[in-house]
Tab-separated table of C-alpha atoms in Angstrom:
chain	number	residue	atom	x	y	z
A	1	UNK	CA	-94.313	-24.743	88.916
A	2	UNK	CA	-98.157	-26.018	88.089
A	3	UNK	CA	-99.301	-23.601	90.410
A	4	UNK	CA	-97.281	-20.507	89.236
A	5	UNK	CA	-98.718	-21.407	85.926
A	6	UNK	CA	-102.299	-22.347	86.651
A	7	UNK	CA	-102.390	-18.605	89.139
A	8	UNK	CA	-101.194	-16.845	85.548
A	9	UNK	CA	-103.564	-18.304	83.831
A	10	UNK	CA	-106.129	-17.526	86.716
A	11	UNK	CA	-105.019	-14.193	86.182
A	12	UNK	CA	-105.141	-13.972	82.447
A	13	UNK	CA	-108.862	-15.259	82.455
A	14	UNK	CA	-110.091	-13.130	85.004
A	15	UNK	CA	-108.611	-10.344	82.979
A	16	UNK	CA	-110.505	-11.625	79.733
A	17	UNK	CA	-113.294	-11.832	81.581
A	18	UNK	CA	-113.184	-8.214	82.570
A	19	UNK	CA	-112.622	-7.148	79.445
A	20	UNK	CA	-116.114	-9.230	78.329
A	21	UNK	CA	-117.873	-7.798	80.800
A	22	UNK	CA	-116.800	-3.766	80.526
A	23	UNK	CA	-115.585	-3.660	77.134
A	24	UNK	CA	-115.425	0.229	77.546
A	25	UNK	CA	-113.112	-0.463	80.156
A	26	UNK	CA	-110.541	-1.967	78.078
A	27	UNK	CA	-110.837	0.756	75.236
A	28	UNK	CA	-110.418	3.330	77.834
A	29	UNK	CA	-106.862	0.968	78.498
A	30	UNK	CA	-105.714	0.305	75.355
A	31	UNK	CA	-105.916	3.944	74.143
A	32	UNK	CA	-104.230	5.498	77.209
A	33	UNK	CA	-101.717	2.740	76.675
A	34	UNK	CA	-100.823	3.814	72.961
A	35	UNK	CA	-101.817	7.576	73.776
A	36	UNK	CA	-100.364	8.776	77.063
A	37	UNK	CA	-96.434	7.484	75.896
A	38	UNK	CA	-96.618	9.756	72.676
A	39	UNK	CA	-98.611	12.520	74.024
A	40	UNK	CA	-95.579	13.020	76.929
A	41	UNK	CA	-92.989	12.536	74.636
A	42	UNK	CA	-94.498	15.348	72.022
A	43	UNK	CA	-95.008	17.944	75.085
A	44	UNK	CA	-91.843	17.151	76.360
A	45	UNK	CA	-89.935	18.266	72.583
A	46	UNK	CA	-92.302	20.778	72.104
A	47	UNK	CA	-91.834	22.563	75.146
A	48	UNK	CA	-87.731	21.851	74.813
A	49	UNK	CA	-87.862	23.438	70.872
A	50	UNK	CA	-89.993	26.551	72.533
A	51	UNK	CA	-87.878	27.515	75.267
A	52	UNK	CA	-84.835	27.114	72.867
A	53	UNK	CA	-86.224	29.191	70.506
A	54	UNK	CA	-87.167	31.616	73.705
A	55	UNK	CA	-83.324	31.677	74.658
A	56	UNK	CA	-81.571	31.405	71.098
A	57	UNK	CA	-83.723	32.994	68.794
A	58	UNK	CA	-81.153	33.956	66.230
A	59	UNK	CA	-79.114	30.147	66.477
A	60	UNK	CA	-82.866	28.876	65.786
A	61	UNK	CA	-82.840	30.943	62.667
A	62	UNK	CA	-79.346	29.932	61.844
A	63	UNK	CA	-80.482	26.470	62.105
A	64	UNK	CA	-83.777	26.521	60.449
A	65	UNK	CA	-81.621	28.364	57.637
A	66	UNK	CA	-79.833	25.599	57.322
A	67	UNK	CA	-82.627	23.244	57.329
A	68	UNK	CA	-84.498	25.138	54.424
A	69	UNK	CA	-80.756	24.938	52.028
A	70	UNK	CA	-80.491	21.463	52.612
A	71	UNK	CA	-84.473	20.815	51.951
A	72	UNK	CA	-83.700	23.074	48.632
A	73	UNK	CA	-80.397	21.338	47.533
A	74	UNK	CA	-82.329	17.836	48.084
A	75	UNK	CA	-85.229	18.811	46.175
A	76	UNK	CA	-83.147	20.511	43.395
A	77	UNK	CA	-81.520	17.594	42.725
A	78	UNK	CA	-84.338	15.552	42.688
A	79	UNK	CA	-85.958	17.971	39.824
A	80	UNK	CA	-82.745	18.106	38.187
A	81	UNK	CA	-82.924	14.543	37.628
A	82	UNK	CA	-86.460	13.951	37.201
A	83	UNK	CA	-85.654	16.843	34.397
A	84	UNK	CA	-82.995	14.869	32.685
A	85	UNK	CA	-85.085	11.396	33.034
A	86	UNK	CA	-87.924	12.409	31.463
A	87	UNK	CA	-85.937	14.725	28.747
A	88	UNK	CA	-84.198	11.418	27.677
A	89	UNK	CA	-87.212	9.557	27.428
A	90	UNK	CA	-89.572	11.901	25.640
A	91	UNK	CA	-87.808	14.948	24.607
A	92	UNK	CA	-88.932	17.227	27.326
A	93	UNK	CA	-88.533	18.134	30.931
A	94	UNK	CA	-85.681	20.952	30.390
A	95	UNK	CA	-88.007	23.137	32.565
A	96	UNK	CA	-87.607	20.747	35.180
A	97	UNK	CA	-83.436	20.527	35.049
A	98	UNK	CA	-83.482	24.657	34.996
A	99	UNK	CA	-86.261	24.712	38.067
A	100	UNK	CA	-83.835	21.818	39.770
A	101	UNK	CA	-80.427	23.573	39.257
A	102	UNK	CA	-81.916	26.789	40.450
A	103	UNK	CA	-83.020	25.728	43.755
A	104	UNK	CA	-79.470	24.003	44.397
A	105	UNK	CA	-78.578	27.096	43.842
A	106	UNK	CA	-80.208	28.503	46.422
A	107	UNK	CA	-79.841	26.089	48.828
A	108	UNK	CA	-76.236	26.828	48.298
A	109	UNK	CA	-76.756	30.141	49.133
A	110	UNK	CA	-78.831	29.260	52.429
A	111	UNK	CA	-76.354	27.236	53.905
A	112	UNK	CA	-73.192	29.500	52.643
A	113	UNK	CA	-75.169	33.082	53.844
A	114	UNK	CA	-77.599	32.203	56.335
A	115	UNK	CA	-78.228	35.867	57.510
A	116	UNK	CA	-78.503	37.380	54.334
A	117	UNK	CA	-81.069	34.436	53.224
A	118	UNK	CA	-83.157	34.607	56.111
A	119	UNK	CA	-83.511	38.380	55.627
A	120	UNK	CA	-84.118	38.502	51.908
A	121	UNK	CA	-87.156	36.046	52.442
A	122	UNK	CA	-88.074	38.500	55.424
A	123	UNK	CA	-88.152	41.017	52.813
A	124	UNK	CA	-90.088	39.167	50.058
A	125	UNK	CA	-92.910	38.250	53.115
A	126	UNK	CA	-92.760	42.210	53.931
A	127	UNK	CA	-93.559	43.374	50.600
A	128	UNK	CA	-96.439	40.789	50.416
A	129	UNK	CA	-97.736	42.157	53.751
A	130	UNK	CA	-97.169	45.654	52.925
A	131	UNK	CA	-99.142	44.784	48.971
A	132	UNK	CA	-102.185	43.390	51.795
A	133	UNK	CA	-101.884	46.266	53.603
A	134	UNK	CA	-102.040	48.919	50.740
A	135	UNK	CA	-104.707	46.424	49.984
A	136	UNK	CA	-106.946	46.983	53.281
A	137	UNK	CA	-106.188	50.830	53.056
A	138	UNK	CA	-107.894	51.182	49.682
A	139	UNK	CA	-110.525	48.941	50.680
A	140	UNK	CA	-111.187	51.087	53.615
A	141	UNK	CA	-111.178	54.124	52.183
A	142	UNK	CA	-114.027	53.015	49.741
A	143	UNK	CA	-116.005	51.892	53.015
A	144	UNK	CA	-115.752	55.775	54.672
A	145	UNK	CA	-117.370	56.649	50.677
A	146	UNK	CA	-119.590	54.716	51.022
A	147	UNK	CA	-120.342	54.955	54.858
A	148	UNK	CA	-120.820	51.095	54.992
A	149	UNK	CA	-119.428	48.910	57.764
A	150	UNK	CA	-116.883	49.845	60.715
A	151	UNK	CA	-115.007	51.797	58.247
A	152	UNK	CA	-113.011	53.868	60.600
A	153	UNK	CA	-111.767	50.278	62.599
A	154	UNK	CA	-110.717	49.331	59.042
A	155	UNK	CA	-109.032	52.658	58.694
A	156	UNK	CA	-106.757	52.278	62.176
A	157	UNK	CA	-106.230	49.033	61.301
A	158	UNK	CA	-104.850	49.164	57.816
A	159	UNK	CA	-102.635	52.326	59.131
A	160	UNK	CA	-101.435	49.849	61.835
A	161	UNK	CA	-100.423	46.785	59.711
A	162	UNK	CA	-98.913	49.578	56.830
A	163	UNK	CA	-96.709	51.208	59.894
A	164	UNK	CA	-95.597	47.817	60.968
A	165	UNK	CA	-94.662	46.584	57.307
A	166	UNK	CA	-92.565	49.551	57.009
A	167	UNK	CA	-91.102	49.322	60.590
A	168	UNK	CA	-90.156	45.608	59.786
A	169	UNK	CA	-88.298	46.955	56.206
A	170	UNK	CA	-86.290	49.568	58.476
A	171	UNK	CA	-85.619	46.665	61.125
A	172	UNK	CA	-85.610	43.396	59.193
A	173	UNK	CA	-84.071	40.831	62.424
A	174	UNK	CA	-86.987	42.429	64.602
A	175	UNK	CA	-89.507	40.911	62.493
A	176	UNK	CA	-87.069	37.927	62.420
A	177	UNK	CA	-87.206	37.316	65.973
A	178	UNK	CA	-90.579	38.453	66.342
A	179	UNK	CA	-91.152	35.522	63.780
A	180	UNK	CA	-89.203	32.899	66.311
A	181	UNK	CA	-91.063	34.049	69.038
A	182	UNK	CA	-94.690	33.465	67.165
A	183	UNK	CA	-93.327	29.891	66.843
A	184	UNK	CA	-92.369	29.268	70.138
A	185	UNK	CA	-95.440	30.380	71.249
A	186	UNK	CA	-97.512	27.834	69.579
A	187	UNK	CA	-95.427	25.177	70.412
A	188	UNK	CA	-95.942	26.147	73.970
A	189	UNK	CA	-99.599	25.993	72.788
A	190	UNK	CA	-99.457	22.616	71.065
A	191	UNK	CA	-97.336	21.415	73.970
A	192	UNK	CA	-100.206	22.046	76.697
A	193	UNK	CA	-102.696	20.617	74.625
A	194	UNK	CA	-101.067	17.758	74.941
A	195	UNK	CA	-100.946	17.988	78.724
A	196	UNK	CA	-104.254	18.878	78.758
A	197	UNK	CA	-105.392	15.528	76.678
A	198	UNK	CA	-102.858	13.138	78.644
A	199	UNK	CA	-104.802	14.253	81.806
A	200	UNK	CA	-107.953	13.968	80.326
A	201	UNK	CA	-107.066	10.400	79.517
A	202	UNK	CA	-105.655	9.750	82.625
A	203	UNK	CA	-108.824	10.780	84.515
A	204	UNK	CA	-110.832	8.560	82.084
A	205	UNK	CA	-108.670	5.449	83.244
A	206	UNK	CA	-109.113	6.033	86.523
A	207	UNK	CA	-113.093	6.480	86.202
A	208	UNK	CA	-112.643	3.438	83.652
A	209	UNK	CA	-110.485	1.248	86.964
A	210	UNK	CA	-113.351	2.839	89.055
């Protein structure tokens, strides 16, 4: 027993004494010790949520439907009674109840109509897109009178993003989808970043062991 405990402590002071000598060394450790664990485990569910969201586009919109009612129900109540609160303490805050009831209400909605939420919020982004795109036409347009810039790039382009707003208005679950897809695609991203920085790390332990 003395001499299991005098080789750990053997052990423990030549490791302190490493760490004195090549203190970079031990920061190279310590941070792939608290890095490497989380950057696996966020690659690992990013990759999962993208290739679910590859497969099941329209149950990931169903779900993150779901997810935005409850988010609206929880912060409607909240308002609503943050409204009353303040109401009964200093005679205001009546906006606050009306703002709060309103988004239960559509929370309500979200979670009772998923389909028809998702697409009236694709349509209120489409208008906004098609408003930019009207936007970029005009602008355009006064670049060609004024013959100032890559005005006929501007042109195309504006005619592209106007033909797409109105192709996404005929076909609102395209743009839906098309939406789920974006996502999944930079998780995918995010997800081999992390790969990329767990070997990095990696490489620097070994050079750091080295």
């Amino acid at each position: 027993m003395p001499k299991a405990k005098n080789a750990k402590s053997d052990v423990k002071n030549s490791k302190a004494r490493q760490a004195r000598v090549n203190p970079i060394a031990a920061s190279v450790k310590r941070l792939y010790n608290k890095s490497a664990p989380l950057l696996i485990c966020e690659a690992l569910l990013f990759g999962i949520a993208a290739i679910l969201m590859v497969v099941k586009p329209v149950a990931i919109l169903t779900a993150l439907t779901l997810v935005i009612g409850i988010a609206l129900i929880l912060f409607g109540l909240y308002r609503t009674i943050a409204g009353f609160v303040v109401s009964r303490d200093v005679g205001g805050g009546w906006v606050d109840v009306l703002f709060g009831l309103v988004n239960i209400v559509l929370g309500v909605l979200f979670c009772i109509y998923p389909v028809g939420s998702i697409i009236s919020l694709i349509y209120i982004f489409i208008v906004l897109f098609l408003f930019k795109s009207l936007r970029a036409l005009i602008f355009s347009v006064n670049m060609i009178r004024a013959k100032f810039g890559h005005y006929w790039f501007d042109l195309i382009m504006s005619v592209i993003l106007i033909a797409l707003a109105i192709f996404l208005m005929v076909y609102p679950m395209a743009g839906a989808v098309v939406m789920v897809y974006y996502l999944a695609a930079v998780l995918l991203l995010y997800a081999a970043a992390d790969v990329y920085m767990y070997i990095e790390i990696l490489r620097l332990k070994k050079l750091a062991d080295d």
